[in-house]
Short mmCIF file of C-alpha atoms in Angstrom, two decimals:
data_model
loop_
_atom_site.label_atom_id
_atom_site.label_comp_id
_atom_site.label_asym_id
_atom_site.label_seq_id
_atom_site.Cartn_x
_atom_site.Cartn_y
_atom_site.Cartn_z
CA MET A 1 -8.50 14.35 -21.46
CA LEU A 2 -8.96 10.88 -18.81
CA ASP A 3 -12.95 10.59 -16.63
CA TYR A 4 -10.95 9.60 -13.42
CA LEU A 5 -7.31 9.88 -11.35
CA ILE A 6 -7.44 7.48 -9.21
CA VAL A 7 -5.06 7.58 -6.29
CA GLY A 8 -5.21 4.31 -4.20
CA SER A 9 -5.58 1.21 -5.48
CA GLY A 10 -6.51 -0.63 -2.10
CA LEU A 11 -10.45 -2.34 -1.75
CA ALA A 12 -12.04 1.31 -2.18
CA GLY A 13 -9.43 2.46 -4.43
CA ILE A 14 -10.22 -1.37 -7.29
CA SER A 15 -14.06 -1.58 -5.89
CA PHE A 16 -14.52 2.00 -7.69
CA ALA A 17 -11.85 2.22 -10.99
CA GLU A 18 -13.70 -1.79 -11.46
CA VAL A 19 -16.83 -0.15 -11.26
CA ALA A 20 -15.70 3.12 -12.98
CA LEU A 21 -14.12 0.76 -16.33
CA LYS A 22 -17.50 -1.01 -16.25
CA ASN A 23 -19.14 1.84 -16.77
CA ASN A 24 -16.95 2.20 -20.06
CA LYS A 25 -15.05 4.58 -17.96
CA THR A 26 -10.94 6.06 -18.65
CA ILE A 27 -9.27 5.55 -15.48
CA LEU A 28 -5.46 5.80 -14.09
CA VAL A 29 -5.09 4.46 -11.10
CA ILE A 30 -1.75 5.84 -9.12
CA ASP A 31 -0.18 4.18 -5.43
CA ASN A 32 2.82 4.25 -3.96
CA LYS A 33 2.11 0.91 -1.88
CA SER A 34 2.63 3.28 1.10
CA GLN A 35 -0.97 1.54 2.53
CA ASN A 36 -1.03 -1.90 2.32
CA SER A 37 -4.40 -2.39 5.03
CA SER A 38 -6.24 -3.67 2.61
CA ARG A 39 -3.50 -6.21 1.87
CA VAL A 40 -3.60 -7.58 4.90
CA ALA A 41 -6.63 -7.27 5.90
CA GLY A 42 -9.04 -10.12 7.66
CA GLY A 43 -10.65 -10.09 4.22
CA LEU A 44 -14.11 -11.08 6.13
CA TYR A 45 -17.70 -10.09 5.37
CA ASN A 46 -20.14 -10.62 8.23
CA PRO A 47 -23.48 -8.59 8.66
CA VAL A 48 -23.57 -8.96 11.75
CA ILE A 49 -21.89 -7.62 15.16
CA LEU A 50 -21.17 -10.18 17.01
CA LYS A 51 -20.14 -8.56 19.80
CA ARG A 52 -23.87 -7.10 19.98
CA PHE A 53 -25.84 -8.94 18.42
CA SER A 54 -26.40 -5.86 15.64
CA GLU A 55 -26.68 -5.50 11.62
CA VAL A 56 -24.54 -4.19 10.09
CA TRP A 57 -25.28 -0.72 8.57
CA LYS A 58 -27.10 -1.81 5.67
CA ALA A 59 -25.86 -4.89 5.79
CA LYS A 60 -28.93 -7.09 2.48
CA GLU A 61 -27.46 -3.83 0.26
CA GLN A 62 -24.23 -4.48 0.79
CA LEU A 63 -24.00 -8.11 0.68
CA ASP A 64 -25.89 -7.40 -2.73
CA LEU A 65 -23.64 -5.91 -4.15
CA MET A 66 -20.45 -7.20 -3.18
CA ASN A 67 -21.63 -10.57 -4.61
CA ASP A 68 -22.58 -9.68 -7.89
CA PHE A 69 -19.12 -7.17 -7.91
CA TYR A 70 -16.17 -9.90 -6.50
CA ASN A 71 -18.86 -12.51 -9.97
CA GLN A 72 -17.72 -9.93 -12.24
CA ILE A 73 -14.46 -9.27 -11.71
CA GLU A 74 -13.60 -13.42 -11.68
CA GLU A 75 -15.20 -14.25 -14.24
CA LYS A 76 -12.32 -10.99 -15.79
CA LEU A 77 -9.60 -12.00 -14.29
CA LYS A 78 -10.15 -15.61 -13.72
CA GLU A 79 -9.04 -15.42 -10.86
CA LYS A 80 -10.69 -16.93 -7.55
CA PHE A 81 -10.88 -14.17 -3.98
CA ASN A 82 -14.63 -15.24 -3.06
CA PHE A 83 -14.78 -17.80 -0.87
CA LYS A 84 -18.45 -18.58 1.50
CA MET A 85 -18.53 -20.33 4.50
CA PRO A 86 -19.64 -20.31 7.77
CA VAL A 87 -18.90 -18.00 10.29
CA LEU A 88 -19.96 -19.50 13.94
CA ARG A 89 -19.98 -18.06 16.90
CA LYS A 90 -19.28 -19.94 19.62
CA PHE A 91 -21.77 -18.87 23.34
CA PHE A 92 -19.55 -19.01 26.23
CA SER A 93 -23.30 -19.05 28.46
CA ILE A 94 -26.40 -20.04 28.28
CA GLU A 95 -27.45 -16.54 28.82
CA GLU A 96 -25.35 -15.70 25.50
CA GLN A 97 -27.53 -17.81 23.89
CA ASN A 98 -30.92 -17.03 24.69
CA ASN A 99 -29.53 -13.27 23.78
CA TRP A 100 -28.96 -15.00 20.32
CA PHE A 101 -32.25 -16.50 19.88
CA ALA A 102 -34.13 -12.44 20.85
CA ALA A 103 -31.67 -11.26 18.37
CA SER A 104 -32.99 -13.78 15.48
CA ASP A 105 -36.17 -13.36 16.55
CA LYS A 106 -35.74 -8.94 15.43
CA ILE A 107 -36.97 -8.15 11.51
CA ASN A 108 -33.43 -7.10 10.04
CA LEU A 109 -31.90 -10.19 11.94
CA ALA A 110 -33.31 -13.09 10.94
CA PRO A 111 -31.86 -13.44 6.82
CA PHE A 112 -28.72 -13.32 9.14
CA LEU A 113 -28.65 -15.55 11.90
CA SER A 114 -29.80 -18.89 11.66
CA THR A 115 -31.59 -19.65 15.39
CA LYS A 116 -30.94 -23.37 14.81
CA LEU A 117 -27.81 -25.06 17.51
CA ILE A 118 -24.50 -26.31 15.69
CA THR A 119 -22.88 -29.63 18.21
CA ARG A 120 -20.39 -30.31 16.29
CA LYS A 121 -17.64 -30.66 17.59
CA TYR A 122 -14.40 -30.01 16.66
CA ASN A 123 -11.02 -30.73 16.91
CA SER A 124 -8.98 -28.57 20.11
CA ILE A 125 -11.77 -26.40 20.47
CA ASP A 126 -14.11 -26.36 23.39
CA SER A 127 -17.68 -25.24 23.07
CA PRO A 128 -20.11 -26.51 25.98
CA TYR A 129 -22.41 -24.39 24.88
CA ASP A 130 -21.99 -25.28 21.50
CA TYR A 131 -22.31 -22.07 18.00
CA GLY A 132 -24.46 -20.02 16.67
CA GLU A 133 -24.33 -20.01 12.77
CA VAL A 134 -23.92 -16.13 10.60
CA LEU A 135 -25.59 -16.82 7.22
CA HIS A 136 -24.33 -14.24 4.07
CA THR A 137 -20.29 -14.79 5.64
CA GLY A 138 -16.68 -16.13 4.38
CA TYR A 139 -13.95 -14.27 3.19
CA VAL A 140 -12.40 -12.36 0.58
CA ASN A 141 -8.67 -13.02 -0.29
CA THR A 142 -7.62 -9.88 -0.68
CA ALA A 143 -3.35 -9.51 -1.16
CA LEU A 144 -4.76 -12.52 -3.63
CA LEU A 145 -6.60 -9.67 -4.93
CA VAL A 146 -5.77 -6.31 -4.82
CA ASP A 147 -1.18 -7.87 -6.44
CA THR A 148 -3.92 -8.91 -9.35
CA TYR A 149 -6.22 -6.46 -9.98
CA LYS A 150 -2.95 -4.23 -10.27
CA GLU A 151 -1.70 -6.53 -13.18
CA TYR A 152 -4.82 -6.62 -14.91
CA LEU A 153 -4.12 -2.29 -15.01
CA ILE A 154 -0.69 -2.17 -15.48
CA ALA A 155 -0.91 -4.58 -18.60
CA ASN A 156 -3.35 -2.16 -19.85
CA ASN A 157 -1.02 0.13 -18.53
CA LEU A 158 -3.62 1.51 -16.76
CA PHE A 159 -1.28 1.97 -13.54
CA LEU A 160 1.94 3.83 -12.24
CA GLU A 161 3.26 3.13 -9.42
CA GLU A 162 4.14 6.17 -7.63
CA SER A 163 3.90 9.03 -5.04
CA PHE A 164 1.38 10.93 -4.91
CA ASN A 165 1.43 14.97 -4.76
CA SER A 166 -1.27 17.11 -4.02
CA SER A 167 0.90 20.29 -5.24
CA TYR A 168 0.59 19.28 -8.56
CA ILE A 169 -2.40 19.10 -8.90
CA GLU A 170 -3.96 22.45 -11.48
CA PHE A 171 -7.26 22.68 -11.51
CA LEU A 172 -9.83 23.45 -15.28
CA GLU A 173 -12.09 24.82 -15.95
CA LEU A 174 -13.66 21.58 -16.89
CA GLY A 175 -11.28 19.07 -14.35
CA ILE A 176 -7.71 19.34 -13.64
CA GLN A 177 -4.70 19.21 -14.51
CA TYR A 178 -1.89 16.34 -12.71
CA LYS A 179 1.76 17.20 -14.33
CA ASN A 180 1.06 15.99 -18.38
CA ILE A 181 -2.60 13.85 -17.22
CA GLN A 182 -5.59 15.99 -17.30
CA ALA A 183 -8.59 14.18 -15.48
CA LYS A 184 -12.02 15.14 -15.62
CA HIS A 185 -12.04 13.53 -12.11
CA ILE A 186 -9.68 12.58 -8.87
CA ILE A 187 -10.93 9.84 -7.07
CA PHE A 188 -8.33 9.60 -3.39
CA ALA A 189 -8.54 6.32 -2.41
CA GLU A 190 -5.26 6.55 -0.03
CA GLY A 191 -6.65 5.28 3.21
CA PHE A 192 -5.30 6.48 6.69
CA GLY A 193 -2.34 8.42 4.24
CA LEU A 194 -5.73 10.71 4.02
CA LEU A 195 -4.02 12.70 6.71
CA LYS A 196 -2.27 14.01 4.42
CA ASN A 197 -4.00 14.91 1.95
CA PRO A 198 -4.18 18.77 2.15
CA PHE A 199 -7.73 18.60 0.60
CA PHE A 200 -9.65 16.59 2.70
CA ASN A 201 -7.83 16.97 5.88
CA TYR A 202 -9.92 17.26 7.47
CA LEU A 203 -12.37 15.12 8.14
CA PRO A 204 -11.45 12.22 11.73
CA LEU A 205 -10.60 9.51 9.93
CA ASP A 206 -8.48 8.00 13.37
CA GLY A 207 -6.67 5.11 11.28
CA THR A 208 -6.94 1.65 13.94
CA LYS A 209 -3.62 -0.74 14.26
CA GLY A 210 -4.69 -4.10 13.63
CA GLU A 211 -2.53 -7.23 13.10
CA LEU A 212 -3.07 -10.79 12.49
CA PHE A 213 -1.00 -14.08 12.23
CA ILE A 214 -0.90 -16.70 9.92
CA ILE A 215 -0.31 -19.85 12.79
CA LYS A 216 -0.12 -24.11 11.25
CA ALA A 217 -1.91 -26.14 13.61
CA PRO A 218 -1.69 -29.50 12.39
CA ASN A 219 -5.30 -31.12 15.07
CA LEU A 220 -6.95 -27.51 14.41
CA ASN A 221 -8.87 -29.62 12.33
CA LEU A 222 -11.48 -26.61 10.78
CA ASP A 223 -14.45 -26.53 7.31
CA VAL A 224 -15.65 -22.64 8.95
CA ILE A 225 -14.57 -19.26 10.86
CA VAL A 226 -15.06 -19.86 14.36
CA ASN A 227 -15.24 -16.72 16.25
CA THR A 228 -14.67 -15.07 19.16
CA SER A 229 -12.38 -12.65 20.68
CA VAL A 230 -11.04 -13.34 17.27
CA PHE A 231 -11.67 -15.07 14.34
CA ILE A 232 -10.33 -18.90 13.49
CA LEU A 233 -9.84 -18.69 9.57
CA PRO A 234 -8.68 -21.93 7.76
CA LEU A 235 -6.77 -21.65 5.34
CA ASP A 236 -4.72 -24.32 3.25
CA ASP A 237 -2.40 -27.37 4.37
CA ASN A 238 -3.06 -26.96 7.56
CA LEU A 239 -2.41 -23.29 8.19
CA PHE A 240 -5.24 -20.85 9.28
CA LYS A 241 -6.17 -16.66 9.63
CA VAL A 242 -5.99 -15.57 13.08
CA GLY A 243 -6.63 -12.48 14.51
CA ALA A 244 -6.93 -9.03 14.39
CA THR A 245 -6.15 -6.01 17.66
CA TYR A 246 -7.20 -3.30 17.40
CA ASN A 247 -4.35 -0.59 18.98
CA TRP A 248 -6.36 2.66 18.87
CA HIS A 249 -2.51 4.65 18.95
CA ASP A 250 0.43 2.83 17.37
CA LYS A 251 0.15 4.34 13.70
CA THR A 252 2.09 2.62 12.01
CA ASP A 253 2.77 -0.77 9.62
CA THR A 254 4.99 -2.19 12.24
CA PRO A 255 4.12 -5.73 14.49
CA THR A 256 4.57 -5.29 17.81
CA GLU A 257 5.72 -8.37 21.21
CA GLU A 258 2.21 -6.23 23.01
CA GLY A 259 -0.02 -7.04 19.56
CA LYS A 260 2.40 -11.07 19.50
CA GLN A 261 1.39 -11.21 23.59
CA GLU A 262 -2.14 -10.12 23.02
CA LEU A 263 -3.48 -13.02 20.62
CA LEU A 264 -0.63 -15.49 21.70
CA ASP A 265 -3.93 -15.89 24.80
CA ARG A 266 -6.70 -15.40 23.22
CA ILE A 267 -6.46 -18.35 20.52
CA LYS A 268 -4.89 -20.29 23.69
CA GLU A 269 -7.70 -19.72 25.58
CA ILE A 270 -10.01 -20.83 22.31
CA ILE A 271 -7.51 -24.10 21.03
CA THR A 272 -6.06 -26.78 23.14
CA CYS A 273 -3.89 -28.11 20.82
CA ASP A 274 0.13 -26.89 20.02
CA PHE A 275 0.54 -23.97 17.29
CA GLU A 276 3.51 -22.50 15.26
CA ILE A 277 3.40 -18.47 14.04
CA VAL A 278 4.51 -18.32 10.73
CA LYS A 279 3.63 -14.97 10.13
CA HIS A 280 2.72 -12.35 11.86
CA PHE A 281 1.57 -9.14 10.00
CA GLY A 282 0.01 -5.96 10.71
CA GLY A 283 -1.67 -2.56 8.63
CA VAL A 284 -4.12 1.08 9.59
CA ARG A 285 -7.31 0.31 9.16
CA PRO A 286 -8.99 3.66 8.06
CA THR A 287 -11.79 3.89 10.41
CA VAL A 288 -14.41 6.60 11.59
CA ALA A 289 -15.39 7.20 14.71
CA ASP A 290 -19.07 7.27 14.19
CA ARG A 291 -18.73 3.62 12.37
CA ARG A 292 -19.33 5.36 8.77
CA PRO A 293 -17.64 6.00 5.74
CA LEU A 294 -16.93 9.13 4.00
CA VAL A 295 -17.54 9.50 0.71
CA GLY A 296 -17.92 12.95 -1.19
CA THR A 297 -16.84 15.38 -2.96
CA HIS A 298 -14.97 18.49 -1.81
CA GLU A 299 -17.32 21.52 -0.92
CA ILE A 300 -15.55 23.36 -3.61
CA HIS A 301 -13.56 21.87 -6.02
CA LYS A 302 -16.04 19.81 -6.69
CA SER A 303 -13.25 18.21 -9.19
CA LEU A 304 -11.79 16.33 -5.88
CA HIS A 305 -13.45 13.26 -4.19
CA VAL A 306 -12.88 11.44 -1.91
CA LEU A 307 -12.98 7.25 -1.16
CA ASN A 308 -12.45 6.66 2.49
CA GLY A 309 -13.24 5.07 5.89
CA LEU A 310 -14.30 1.59 5.56
CA GLY A 311 -13.08 0.52 7.90
CA THR A 312 -12.93 -2.82 9.02
CA ARG A 313 -15.42 -3.87 6.56
CA GLY A 314 -13.55 -2.88 3.40
CA VAL A 315 -14.54 -6.26 1.50
CA MET A 316 -18.49 -6.23 2.03
CA LEU A 317 -18.12 -2.12 2.65
CA GLY A 318 -16.27 -1.27 -0.96
CA PRO A 319 -18.42 -2.18 -4.44
CA ALA A 320 -21.39 -0.46 -2.43
CA MET A 321 -19.48 2.50 -1.49
CA ALA A 322 -18.11 2.88 -4.98
CA GLN A 323 -21.37 2.25 -6.82
CA THR A 324 -22.44 5.38 -4.75
CA LEU A 325 -19.47 7.41 -5.53
CA PHE A 326 -20.33 7.07 -9.18
CA ASP A 327 -23.75 7.29 -9.54
CA TYR A 328 -23.86 10.37 -7.61
CA ILE A 329 -20.79 11.37 -9.74
CA GLU A 330 -22.04 10.43 -13.55
CA ASN A 331 -25.81 11.11 -12.17
CA GLY A 332 -26.34 13.43 -9.63
CA THR A 333 -27.63 10.26 -7.31
CA PRO A 334 -27.61 11.94 -3.50
CA ILE A 335 -25.82 9.84 -0.63
CA ASP A 336 -26.47 9.11 1.50
CA ARG A 337 -26.54 10.68 4.95
CA GLU A 338 -24.98 8.89 7.24
CA ALA A 339 -21.84 7.83 4.59
CA ASP A 340 -22.43 11.44 2.51
CA ILE A 341 -18.84 14.32 4.35
CA LYS A 342 -21.80 16.27 3.88
CA ARG A 343 -21.93 15.51 8.17
CA PHE A 344 -18.13 16.71 8.64
CA HIS A 345 -19.27 20.95 7.42
CA LYS A 346 -18.80 22.49 9.87
CA ARG A 347 -15.02 20.37 10.94
CA TYR A 348 -14.32 20.88 7.24
CA LEU A 349 -15.00 25.85 7.54
CA LYS A 350 -13.35 25.15 11.37
CA SER A 351 -10.44 23.94 9.23
CA LEU A 352 -10.45 26.94 6.60
CA ILE A 353 -10.88 29.68 9.35
CA SER A 354 -7.55 26.94 11.17
CA ASP A 355 -5.39 27.96 7.51
CA ARG A 356 -5.79 31.75 7.44
CA PRO A 357 -2.38 33.18 8.22
#
């Protein structure tokens, strides 16, 4: 009998897989490539919400766990995924500068906001009001991470590429039977696919579509991530990742003309040089209205668990929430109330009533 059957191999799924393996648990990961938000994500990690100059929920704890997690996984897979890089917030007025310095005086934000204005001028970017630097930032190459980890799982016979069908679950006294597989626990880390999960589809997952570009701009000489209405992240060979849009209505991964035009308009507000679009892609982020993840165990079936709702901050939230769920299952360590799916207990009860014939 396996310890864990994990459904989904995005950031949530591989985070839990790695935590379980590190603790000498047996696992099998099932995925059918239907959800691609982790592969096409911007991959940025940043402890500050720059629109409002406020702290990301539990930022310090997440960063500490995240750095240890990616250091260990890089050593294990002999590949570089985590790239430290400053994030500069371009200011558009003296008022924004003042708001920045006011925020940097707050105890919870002081470790993350530099009090020194960045006055450096970058090619093809007008910045009359300079920049503020966010500390402890960077990005994870999520596509490389997800693909490399999948190769590792396959090489060790820990991966099954197929669609998961919940109707095949049989409940045993101490776990579940799924086809010819027995496991003590199932971790559902399906991203936006959760809406089709009959055990957890009462949870208020509201996917938010994001579209991004890879552009080529030879005259844009950046060695930092610039954040304004979009982010511009330097890659190699004069390539830059630019994003992202937010669409709460379209739930497909297909790039759109509307998204393309929105990104073009925003890019042209920031840079003055010519550029070409090399790639245009989209994905649906697993977001929740209260901006908190979905972590916990089914109300009745205690062998079924969920790890979802990582939203736009999957590279920070994934390792921390995977550890949280593992500690809860194995040791009974309480899940933070703001992340625990128990906060939606009333919705679960309503779903039971609506399912009655």
